[in-house]
């Protein structure tokens, strides 16, 4: 695959992944741009890989975790959490969603990366361990701590792929690798 | 306890924001920017976001396909092959003190209507020094160092309207036209600035732009506002917290003559990253930043 073709077809997916990963669109764009720049330099090797996108996505994760990306990203929406009693008109679901985004933003980076790779990208423990360069047991503990912060019950993982994400997200954590973006 | 559907919704919302961001920064229609250099006539993929990339991270490849419509690459200490012509200026900190009597020429230059932008960091340093001296409200003893330099490049990515050579041959990806940042149209400097006894990091970029409106670094944040100036220019002023007690003030000015000035100033050594906090506050206020960027002393 030529680099230009890769960028044309996958950049949008990379930007979505990076936004889920770091929570800020502009930061995600910056991150993706840096990664694509470096990928271009190595494209002779990356382009012939079986799954070049998986490699580039891993570059995105590494870049996100790198020391160069330490701008504090407080979540302003968390500060603006609604204080009024919830009304069952859809606003409640939106409020819960925004609160979840705020909680995601407060996760330590490695925990957030583990959660995103598990529940967004659908990677298995071993795959996440490979991406994060750690042991599988570490992945499990990172995710367990993250779920506690997110107030999610680890005993009740999602029973089905995310609505609107079925084509891109593997649902069961233990499933074999499923390519993140199929577009 | 929240269920996993909420997490899924959160992911979906973040995806939606990414898509909205992409749409917001969609390429301009082909032909909308006639009269500009060839590379700009190729449809850019994304936003005109400017950034400063650590030099050790990338060299020419980043410039070519950094997936940005406009980008800045900084040569740090001449350690990269990129932009070697500027390596001397970037080879180490050098204190720049405002020389007396340099402001008048800069103001005169602006008055002549020569709407050019510095093409080298050294030129930008000279202009910055002159404008600092000429800007009311800024301590005349203000000094700055330059630790990194770079140039602005109009960068594009291949799109549906990639340039097609005459004769029906294969289209040429846009990045091949800017292999080494050859389409320079601006400059950038990075370092520390000391004003009224307060030292902090800064970066300053000046470039030609096709944008009509200034842009906040993070459009989602409430700490940044964009306003239209009396002369029709567009100014974004923002405040961005950093880890460890740092804060960065940002100012982006898009002038009506198509020149854009972007400056960050921070109480930390690095306005855009985790670094040592040098002072309780940045050396310049947002009001001073505004005065600085809107100064008629810029060419």
mmCIF file with all atom_site columns, C-alpha atoms in Angstrom, chain A:
data_model
loop_
_atom_site.group_PDB
_atom_site.id
_atom_site.type_symbol
_atom_site.label_atom_id
_atom_site.label_alt_id
_atom_site.label_comp_id
_atom_site.label_asym_id
_atom_site.label_entity_id
_atom_site.label_seq_id
_atom_site.pdbx_PDB_ins_code
_atom_site.Cartn_x
_atom_site.Cartn_y
_atom_site.Cartn_z
_atom_site.occupancy
_atom_site.B_iso_or_equiv
_atom_site.pdbx_formal_charge
_atom_site.auth_seq_id
_atom_site.auth_comp_id
_atom_site.auth_asym_id
_atom_site.auth_atom_id
_atom_site.pdbx_PDB_model_num
ATOM 1   C CA . UNK A 1 1   ? 0.000   0.000   0.000  1.00 0.00 ? 1   UNK A CA 1
ATOM 2   C CA . UNK A 1 2   ? 1.283   3.408   -0.926 1.00 0.00 ? 2   UNK A CA 1
ATOM 3   C CA . UNK A 1 3   ? 1.558   5.919   1.860  1.00 0.00 ? 3   UNK A CA 1
ATOM 4   C CA . UNK A 1 4   ? -0.713  8.369   0.077  1.00 0.00 ? 4   UNK A CA 1
ATOM 5   C CA . UNK A 1 5   ? -3.374  5.692   -0.241 1.00 0.00 ? 5   UNK A CA 1
ATOM 6   C CA . UNK A 1 6   ? -3.029  4.811   3.401  1.00 0.00 ? 6   UNK A CA 1
ATOM 7   C CA . UNK A 1 7   ? -3.449  8.404   4.486  1.00 0.00 ? 7   UNK A CA 1
ATOM 8   C CA . UNK A 1 8   ? -6.381  8.935   2.189  1.00 0.00 ? 8   UNK A CA 1
ATOM 9   C CA . UNK A 1 9   ? -8.241  5.902   3.467  1.00 0.00 ? 9   UNK A CA 1
ATOM 10  C CA . UNK A 1 10  ? -7.233  5.654   7.089  1.00 0.00 ? 10  UNK A CA 1
ATOM 11  C CA . UNK A 1 11  ? -6.510  9.084   8.393  1.00 0.00 ? 11  UNK A CA 1
ATOM 12  C CA . UNK A 1 12  ? -10.090 9.679   9.455  1.00 0.00 ? 12  UNK A CA 1
ATOM 13  C CA . UNK A 1 13  ? -10.157 6.439   11.372 1.00 0.00 ? 13  UNK A CA 1
ATOM 14  C CA . UNK A 1 14  ? -6.851  7.252   12.985 1.00 0.00 ? 14  UNK A CA 1
ATOM 15  C CA . UNK A 1 15  ? -8.154  10.636  14.051 1.00 0.00 ? 15  UNK A CA 1
ATOM 16  C CA . UNK A 1 16  ? -11.219 9.062   15.632 1.00 0.00 ? 16  UNK A CA 1
ATOM 17  C CA . UNK A 1 17  ? -9.087  6.537   17.451 1.00 0.00 ? 17  UNK A CA 1
ATOM 18  C CA . UNK A 1 18  ? -6.722  9.218   18.661 1.00 0.00 ? 18  UNK A CA 1
ATOM 19  C CA . UNK A 1 19  ? -9.609  11.384  19.805 1.00 0.00 ? 19  UNK A CA 1
ATOM 20  C CA . UNK A 1 20  ? -11.066 8.539   21.812 1.00 0.00 ? 20  UNK A CA 1
ATOM 21  C CA . UNK A 1 21  ? -7.608  7.950   23.193 1.00 0.00 ? 21  UNK A CA 1
ATOM 22  C CA . UNK A 1 22  ? -6.739  11.465  24.249 1.00 0.00 ? 22  UNK A CA 1
ATOM 23  C CA . UNK A 1 23  ? -10.135 13.093  24.453 1.00 0.00 ? 23  UNK A CA 1
ATOM 24  C CA . UNK A 1 24  ? -9.278  16.258  22.561 1.00 0.00 ? 24  UNK A CA 1
ATOM 25  C CA . UNK A 1 25  ? -9.731  16.679  18.863 1.00 0.00 ? 25  UNK A CA 1
ATOM 26  C CA . UNK A 1 26  ? -6.948  19.154  18.337 1.00 0.00 ? 26  UNK A CA 1
ATOM 27  C CA . UNK A 1 27  ? -4.528  17.112  20.359 1.00 0.00 ? 27  UNK A CA 1
ATOM 28  C CA . UNK A 1 28  ? -5.573  14.033  18.433 1.00 0.00 ? 28  UNK A CA 1
ATOM 29  C CA . UNK A 1 29  ? -4.913  15.767  15.161 1.00 0.00 ? 29  UNK A CA 1
ATOM 30  C CA . UNK A 1 30  ? -1.530  16.874  16.356 1.00 0.00 ? 30  UNK A CA 1
ATOM 31  C CA . UNK A 1 31  ? -0.745  13.390  17.501 1.00 0.00 ? 31  UNK A CA 1
ATOM 32  C CA . UNK A 1 32  ? -1.892  11.756  14.273 1.00 0.00 ? 32  UNK A CA 1
ATOM 33  C CA . UNK A 1 33  ? 0.014   14.274  12.213 1.00 0.00 ? 33  UNK A CA 1
ATOM 34  C CA . UNK A 1 34  ? 3.226   13.575  14.058 1.00 0.00 ? 34  UNK A CA 1
ATOM 35  C CA . UNK A 1 35  ? 2.758   9.858   13.736 1.00 0.00 ? 35  UNK A CA 1
ATOM 36  C CA . UNK A 1 36  ? 1.972   10.019  10.045 1.00 0.00 ? 36  UNK A CA 1
ATOM 37  C CA . UNK A 1 37  ? 5.046   12.103  9.534  1.00 0.00 ? 37  UNK A CA 1
ATOM 38  C CA . UNK A 1 38  ? 7.208   9.490   11.140 1.00 0.00 ? 38  UNK A CA 1
ATOM 39  C CA . UNK A 1 39  ? 5.359   6.679   9.419  1.00 0.00 ? 39  UNK A CA 1
ATOM 40  C CA . UNK A 1 40  ? 6.138   8.282   6.095  1.00 0.00 ? 40  UNK A CA 1
ATOM 41  C CA . UNK A 1 41  ? 9.814   8.132   6.877  1.00 0.00 ? 41  UNK A CA 1
ATOM 42  C CA . UNK A 1 42  ? 9.544   4.398   7.535  1.00 0.00 ? 42  UNK A CA 1
ATOM 43  C CA . UNK A 1 43  ? 6.915   3.552   4.980  1.00 0.00 ? 43  UNK A CA 1
ATOM 44  C CA . UNK A 1 44  ? 9.181   1.264   3.005  1.00 0.00 ? 44  UNK A CA 1
ATOM 45  C CA . UNK A 1 45  ? 9.011   -1.110  5.958  1.00 0.00 ? 45  UNK A CA 1
ATOM 46  C CA . UNK A 1 46  ? 5.523   -0.315  7.221  1.00 0.00 ? 46  UNK A CA 1
ATOM 47  C CA . UNK A 1 47  ? 3.843   -0.446  3.837  1.00 0.00 ? 47  UNK A CA 1
ATOM 48  C CA . UNK A 1 48  ? 4.784   -4.050  3.253  1.00 0.00 ? 48  UNK A CA 1
ATOM 49  C CA . UNK A 1 49  ? 3.507   -5.258  6.607  1.00 0.00 ? 49  UNK A CA 1
ATOM 50  C CA . UNK A 1 50  ? 0.485   -7.476  6.761  1.00 0.00 ? 50  UNK A CA 1
ATOM 51  C CA . UNK A 1 51  ? -1.337  -4.948  8.879  1.00 0.00 ? 51  UNK A CA 1
ATOM 52  C CA . UNK A 1 52  ? 0.269   -1.565  8.433  1.00 0.00 ? 52  UNK A CA 1
ATOM 53  C CA . UNK A 1 53  ? -2.661  0.081   10.128 1.00 0.00 ? 53  UNK A CA 1
ATOM 54  C CA . UNK A 1 54  ? -2.129  -1.898  13.298 1.00 0.00 ? 54  UNK A CA 1
ATOM 55  C CA . UNK A 1 55  ? 1.458   -0.731  13.333 1.00 0.00 ? 55  UNK A CA 1
ATOM 56  C CA . UNK A 1 56  ? 0.524   2.902   12.797 1.00 0.00 ? 56  UNK A CA 1
ATOM 57  C CA . UNK A 1 57  ? -2.138  2.663   15.455 1.00 0.00 ? 57  UNK A CA 1
ATOM 58  C CA . UNK A 1 58  ? 0.450   1.366   17.843 1.00 0.00 ? 58  UNK A CA 1
ATOM 59  C CA . UNK A 1 59  ? 2.597   4.348   16.970 1.00 0.00 ? 59  UNK A CA 1
ATOM 60  C CA . UNK A 1 60  ? -0.355  6.534   17.927 1.00 0.00 ? 60  UNK A CA 1
ATOM 61  C CA . UNK A 1 61  ? -0.655  4.806   21.279 1.00 0.00 ? 61  UNK A CA 1
ATOM 62  C CA . UNK A 1 62  ? 3.052   5.133   21.937 1.00 0.00 ? 62  UNK A CA 1
ATOM 63  C CA . UNK A 1 63  ? 2.988   8.766   20.998 1.00 0.00 ? 63  UNK A CA 1
ATOM 64  C CA . UNK A 1 64  ? 0.054   9.333   23.311 1.00 0.00 ? 64  UNK A CA 1
ATOM 65  C CA . UNK A 1 65  ? 1.974   7.728   26.137 1.00 0.00 ? 65  UNK A CA 1
ATOM 66  C CA . UNK A 1 66  ? 5.210   9.481   25.386 1.00 0.00 ? 66  UNK A CA 1
ATOM 67  C CA . UNK A 1 67  ? 6.615   12.141  27.599 1.00 0.00 ? 67  UNK A CA 1
ATOM 68  C CA . UNK A 1 68  ? 6.201   14.712  24.911 1.00 0.00 ? 68  UNK A CA 1
ATOM 69  C CA . UNK A 1 69  ? 2.442   14.640  25.289 1.00 0.00 ? 69  UNK A CA 1
ATOM 70  C CA . UNK A 1 70  ? 2.017   15.888  28.771 1.00 0.00 ? 70  UNK A CA 1
ATOM 71  C CA . UNK A 1 71  ? -0.054  18.937  28.363 1.00 0.00 ? 71  UNK A CA 1
ATOM 72  C CA . UNK A 1 72  ? -2.545  18.823  31.160 1.00 0.00 ? 72  UNK A CA 1
ATOM 73  C CA . UNK A 1 73  ? -5.930  18.158  29.748 1.00 0.00 ? 73  UNK A CA 1
ATOM 74  C CA . UNK A 1 74  ? -8.370  18.914  32.451 1.00 0.00 ? 74  UNK A CA 1
ATOM 75  C CA . UNK A 1 75  ? -11.882 18.253  31.398 1.00 0.00 ? 75  UNK A CA 1
ATOM 76  C CA . UNK A 1 76  ? -13.883 21.450  31.479 1.00 0.00 ? 76  UNK A CA 1
ATOM 77  C CA . UNK A 1 77  ? -17.079 19.522  31.128 1.00 0.00 ? 77  UNK A CA 1
ATOM 78  C CA . UNK A 1 78  ? -16.385 17.857  34.420 1.00 0.00 ? 78  UNK A CA 1
ATOM 79  C CA . UNK A 1 79  ? -16.335 21.259  36.023 1.00 0.00 ? 79  UNK A CA 1
ATOM 80  C CA . UNK A 1 80  ? -19.660 22.005  34.442 1.00 0.00 ? 80  UNK A CA 1
ATOM 81  C CA . UNK A 1 81  ? -21.362 18.856  35.587 1.00 0.00 ? 81  UNK A CA 1
ATOM 82  C CA . UNK A 1 82  ? -25.062 19.473  35.872 1.00 0.00 ? 82  UNK A CA 1
ATOM 83  C CA . UNK A 1 83  ? -26.310 20.024  39.377 1.00 0.00 ? 83  UNK A CA 1
ATOM 84  C CA . UNK A 1 84  ? -29.996 20.046  38.552 1.00 0.00 ? 84  UNK A CA 1
ATOM 85  C CA . UNK A 1 85  ? -32.053 16.925  39.125 1.00 0.00 ? 85  UNK A CA 1
ATOM 86  C CA . UNK A 1 86  ? -32.009 14.694  36.080 1.00 0.00 ? 86  UNK A CA 1
ATOM 87  C CA . UNK A 1 87  ? -34.995 14.723  33.766 1.00 0.00 ? 87  UNK A CA 1
ATOM 88  C CA . UNK A 1 88  ? -35.871 11.678  31.767 1.00 0.00 ? 88  UNK A CA 1
ATOM 89  C CA . UNK A 1 89  ? -35.903 13.366  28.384 1.00 0.00 ? 89  UNK A CA 1
ATOM 90  C CA . UNK A 1 90  ? -32.629 12.070  26.996 1.00 0.00 ? 90  UNK A CA 1
ATOM 91  C CA . UNK A 1 91  ? -30.683 14.630  28.902 1.00 0.00 ? 91  UNK A CA 1
ATOM 92  C CA . UNK A 1 92  ? -29.926 12.081  31.539 1.00 0.00 ? 92  UNK A CA 1
ATOM 93  C CA . UNK A 1 93  ? -28.211 9.781   29.066 1.00 0.00 ? 93  UNK A CA 1
ATOM 94  C CA . UNK A 1 94  ? -26.276 12.689  27.665 1.00 0.00 ? 94  UNK A CA 1
ATOM 95  C CA . UNK A 1 95  ? -25.248 13.759  31.118 1.00 0.00 ? 95  UNK A CA 1
ATOM 96  C CA . UNK A 1 96  ? -24.066 10.243  31.897 1.00 0.00 ? 96  UNK A CA 1
ATOM 97  C CA . UNK A 1 97  ? -22.135 10.154  28.655 1.00 0.00 ? 97  UNK A CA 1
ATOM 98  C CA . UNK A 1 98  ? -20.472 13.460  29.354 1.00 0.00 ? 98  UNK A CA 1
ATOM 99  C CA . UNK A 1 99  ? -19.679 12.367  32.872 1.00 0.00 ? 99  UNK A CA 1
ATOM 100 C CA . UNK A 1 100 ? -18.101 9.243   31.435 1.00 0.00 ? 100 UNK A CA 1
ATOM 101 C CA . UNK A 1 101 ? -15.999 11.340  29.071 1.00 0.00 ? 101 UNK A CA 1
ATOM 102 C CA . UNK A 1 102 ? -14.904 13.394  32.033 1.00 0.00 ? 102 UNK A CA 1
ATOM 103 C CA . UNK A 1 103 ? -13.988 10.288  33.986 1.00 0.00 ? 103 UNK A CA 1
ATOM 104 C CA . UNK A 1 104 ? -12.080 8.954   30.988 1.00 0.00 ? 104 UNK A CA 1
ATOM 105 C CA . UNK A 1 105 ? -10.119 12.183  30.906 1.00 0.00 ? 105 UNK A CA 1
ATOM 106 C CA . UNK A 1 106 ? -9.097  11.707  34.507 1.00 0.00 ? 106 UNK A CA 1
ATOM 107 C CA . UNK A 1 107 ? -7.669  8.244   33.949 1.00 0.00 ? 107 UNK A CA 1
ATOM 108 C CA . UNK A 1 108 ? -3.921  7.840   33.983 1.00 0.00 ? 108 UNK A CA 1
ATOM 109 C CA . UNK A 1 109 ? -2.752  7.515   30.439 1.00 0.00 ? 109 UNK A CA 1
ATOM 110 C CA . UNK A 1 110 ? -1.808  3.884   30.488 1.00 0.00 ? 110 UNK A CA 1
ATOM 111 C CA . UNK A 1 111 ? -5.106  2.960   32.074 1.00 0.00 ? 111 UNK A CA 1
ATOM 112 C CA . UNK A 1 112 ? -6.968  4.960   29.493 1.00 0.00 ? 112 UNK A CA 1
ATOM 113 C CA . UNK A 1 113 ? -4.983  3.408   26.688 1.00 0.00 ? 113 UNK A CA 1
ATOM 114 C CA . UNK A 1 114 ? -5.736  -0.042  28.035 1.00 0.00 ? 114 UNK A CA 1
ATOM 115 C CA . UNK A 1 115 ? -9.452  0.714   28.266 1.00 0.00 ? 115 UNK A CA 1
ATOM 116 C CA . UNK A 1 116 ? -9.584  2.160   24.777 1.00 0.00 ? 116 UNK A CA 1
ATOM 117 C CA . UNK A 1 117 ? -7.658  -0.731  23.286 1.00 0.00 ? 117 UNK A CA 1
ATOM 118 C CA . UNK A 1 118 ? -9.929  -3.175  25.039 1.00 0.00 ? 118 UNK A CA 1
ATOM 119 C CA . UNK A 1 119 ? -13.367 -1.671  24.672 1.00 0.00 ? 119 UNK A CA 1
ATOM 120 C CA . UNK A 1 120 ? -12.916 0.523   21.625 1.00 0.00 ? 120 UNK A CA 1
ATOM 121 C CA . UNK A 1 121 ? -10.404 -1.393  19.571 1.00 0.00 ? 121 UNK A CA 1
ATOM 122 C CA . UNK A 1 122 ? -11.449 -4.779  20.882 1.00 0.00 ? 122 UNK A CA 1
ATOM 123 C CA . UNK A 1 123 ? -7.970  -6.105  21.497 1.00 0.00 ? 123 UNK A CA 1
ATOM 124 C CA . UNK A 1 124 ? -7.248  -9.066  23.713 1.00 0.00 ? 124 UNK A CA 1
ATOM 125 C CA . UNK A 1 125 ? -5.112  -8.940  26.829 1.00 0.00 ? 125 UNK A CA 1
ATOM 126 C CA . UNK A 1 126 ? -2.103  -10.265 24.962 1.00 0.00 ? 126 UNK A CA 1
ATOM 127 C CA . UNK A 1 127 ? -2.525  -7.784  22.158 1.00 0.00 ? 127 UNK A CA 1
ATOM 128 C CA . UNK A 1 128 ? -2.868  -4.908  24.570 1.00 0.00 ? 128 UNK A CA 1
ATOM 129 C CA . UNK A 1 129 ? 0.179   -6.118  26.453 1.00 0.00 ? 129 UNK A CA 1
ATOM 130 C CA . UNK A 1 130 ? 2.113   -6.103  23.205 1.00 0.00 ? 130 UNK A CA 1
ATOM 131 C CA . UNK A 1 131 ? 0.947   -2.601  22.388 1.00 0.00 ? 131 UNK A CA 1
ATOM 132 C CA . UNK A 1 132 ? 1.724   -1.245  25.821 1.00 0.00 ? 132 UNK A CA 1
ATOM 133 C CA . UNK A 1 133 ? 4.866   -3.282  26.235 1.00 0.00 ? 133 UNK A CA 1
ATOM 134 C CA . UNK A 1 134 ? 3.832   -4.809  29.537 1.00 0.00 ? 134 UNK A CA 1
ATOM 135 C CA . UNK A 1 135 ? 2.634   -8.102  30.978 1.00 0.00 ? 135 UNK A CA 1
ATOM 136 C CA . UNK A 1 136 ? -0.891  -9.356  30.504 1.00 0.00 ? 136 UNK A CA 1
ATOM 137 C CA . UNK A 1 137 ? -1.414  -9.303  34.246 1.00 0.00 ? 137 UNK A CA 1
ATOM 138 C CA . UNK A 1 138 ? -0.524  -5.638  34.187 1.00 0.00 ? 138 UNK A CA 1
ATOM 139 C CA . UNK A 1 139 ? -3.092  -5.048  31.491 1.00 0.00 ? 139 UNK A CA 1
ATOM 140 C CA . UNK A 1 140 ? -5.747  -6.724  33.565 1.00 0.00 ? 140 UNK A CA 1
ATOM 141 C CA . UNK A 1 141 ? -4.908  -4.731  36.652 1.00 0.00 ? 141 UNK A CA 1
ATOM 142 C CA . UNK A 1 142 ? -4.779  -1.485  34.679 1.00 0.00 ? 142 UNK A CA 1
ATOM 143 C CA . UNK A 1 143 ? -8.186  -2.170  33.230 1.00 0.00 ? 143 UNK A CA 1
ATOM 144 C CA . UNK A 1 144 ? -9.622  -3.201  36.589 1.00 0.00 ? 144 UNK A CA 1
ATOM 145 C CA . UNK A 1 145 ? -8.477  0.015   38.185 1.00 0.00 ? 145 UNK A CA 1
ATOM 146 C CA . UNK A 1 146 ? -9.733  2.032   35.247 1.00 0.00 ? 146 UNK A CA 1
ATOM 147 C CA . UNK A 1 147 ? -13.149 0.405   35.389 1.00 0.00 ? 147 UNK A CA 1
ATOM 148 C CA . UNK A 1 148 ? -13.380 1.248   39.061 1.00 0.00 ? 148 UNK A CA 1
ATOM 149 C CA . UNK A 1 149 ? -12.662 4.870   38.281 1.00 0.00 ? 149 UNK A CA 1
ATOM 150 C CA . UNK A 1 150 ? -15.155 4.787   35.459 1.00 0.00 ? 150 UNK A CA 1
ATOM 151 C CA . UNK A 1 151 ? -17.684 3.217   37.815 1.00 0.00 ? 151 UNK A CA 1
ATOM 152 C CA . UNK A 1 152 ? -18.124 0.264   35.533 1.00 0.00 ? 152 UNK A CA 1
ATOM 153 C CA . UNK A 1 153 ? -18.735 -3.205  36.805 1.00 0.00 ? 153 UNK A CA 1
ATOM 154 C CA . UNK A 1 154 ? -15.968 -5.410  35.522 1.00 0.00 ? 154 UNK A CA 1
ATOM 155 C CA . UNK A 1 155 ? -18.176 -8.411  36.139 1.00 0.00 ? 155 UNK A CA 1
ATOM 156 C CA . UNK A 1 156 ? -20.596 -7.178  33.525 1.00 0.00 ? 156 UNK A CA 1
ATOM 157 C CA . UNK A 1 157 ? -18.656 -6.477  30.366 1.00 0.00 ? 157 UNK A CA 1
ATOM 158 C CA . UNK A 1 158 ? -20.519 -5.373  27.268 1.00 0.00 ? 158 UNK A CA 1
ATOM 159 C CA . UNK A 1 159 ? -22.622 -8.166  25.893 1.00 0.00 ? 159 UNK A CA 1
ATOM 160 C CA . UNK A 1 160 ? -22.679 -6.843  22.375 1.00 0.00 ? 160 UNK A CA 1
ATOM 161 C CA . UNK A 1 161 ? -20.627 -4.619  20.145 1.00 0.00 ? 161 UNK A CA 1
ATOM 162 C CA . UNK A 1 162 ? -21.127 -0.960  20.660 1.00 0.00 ? 162 UNK A CA 1
ATOM 163 C CA . UNK A 1 163 ? -24.013 0.526   18.730 1.00 0.00 ? 163 UNK A CA 1
ATOM 164 C CA . UNK A 1 164 ? -22.668 2.098   15.630 1.00 0.00 ? 164 UNK A CA 1
ATOM 165 C CA . UNK A 1 165 ? -19.338 0.477   16.190 1.00 0.00 ? 165 UNK A CA 1
ATOM 166 C CA . UNK A 1 166 ? -20.149 -3.086  15.335 1.00 0.00 ? 166 UNK A CA 1
ATOM 167 C CA . UNK A 1 167 ? -18.042 -3.075  12.248 1.00 0.00 ? 167 UNK A CA 1
ATOM 168 C CA . UNK A 1 168 ? -15.021 -1.709  13.967 1.00 0.00 ? 168 UNK A CA 1
ATOM 169 C CA . UNK A 1 169 ? -15.086 -2.853  17.520 1.00 0.00 ? 169 UNK A CA 1
ATOM 170 C CA . UNK A 1 170 ? -14.632 -6.304  18.770 1.00 0.00 ? 170 UNK A CA 1
ATOM 171 C CA . UNK A 1 171 ? -16.908 -6.905  21.670 1.00 0.00 ? 171 UNK A CA 1
ATOM 172 C CA . UNK A 1 172 ? -15.502 -9.651  23.844 1.00 0.00 ? 172 UNK A CA 1
ATOM 173 C CA . UNK A 1 173 ? -12.238 -8.693  25.446 1.00 0.00 ? 173 UNK A CA 1
ATOM 174 C CA . UNK A 1 174 ? -10.807 -12.121 24.921 1.00 0.00 ? 174 UNK A CA 1
ATOM 175 C CA . UNK A 1 175 ? -11.621 -12.283 21.261 1.00 0.00 ? 175 UNK A CA 1
ATOM 176 C CA . UNK A 1 176 ? -8.849  -12.644 18.743 1.00 0.00 ? 176 UNK A CA 1
ATOM 177 C CA . UNK A 1 177 ? -7.523  -9.538  17.173 1.00 0.00 ? 177 UNK A CA 1
ATOM 178 C CA . UNK A 1 178 ? -10.021 -7.618  15.165 1.00 0.00 ? 178 UNK A CA 1
ATOM 179 C CA . UNK A 1 179 ? -8.897  -4.832  12.988 1.00 0.00 ? 179 UNK A CA 1
ATOM 180 C CA . UNK A 1 180 ? -9.960  -1.534  14.435 1.00 0.00 ? 180 UNK A CA 1
ATOM 181 C CA . UNK A 1 181 ? -11.030 0.290   11.367 1.00 0.00 ? 181 UNK A CA 1
ATOM 182 C CA . UNK A 1 182 ? -12.379 -1.448  8.373  1.00 0.00 ? 182 UNK A CA 1
ATOM 183 C CA . UNK A 1 183 ? -13.218 1.557   6.299  1.00 0.00 ? 183 UNK A CA 1
#
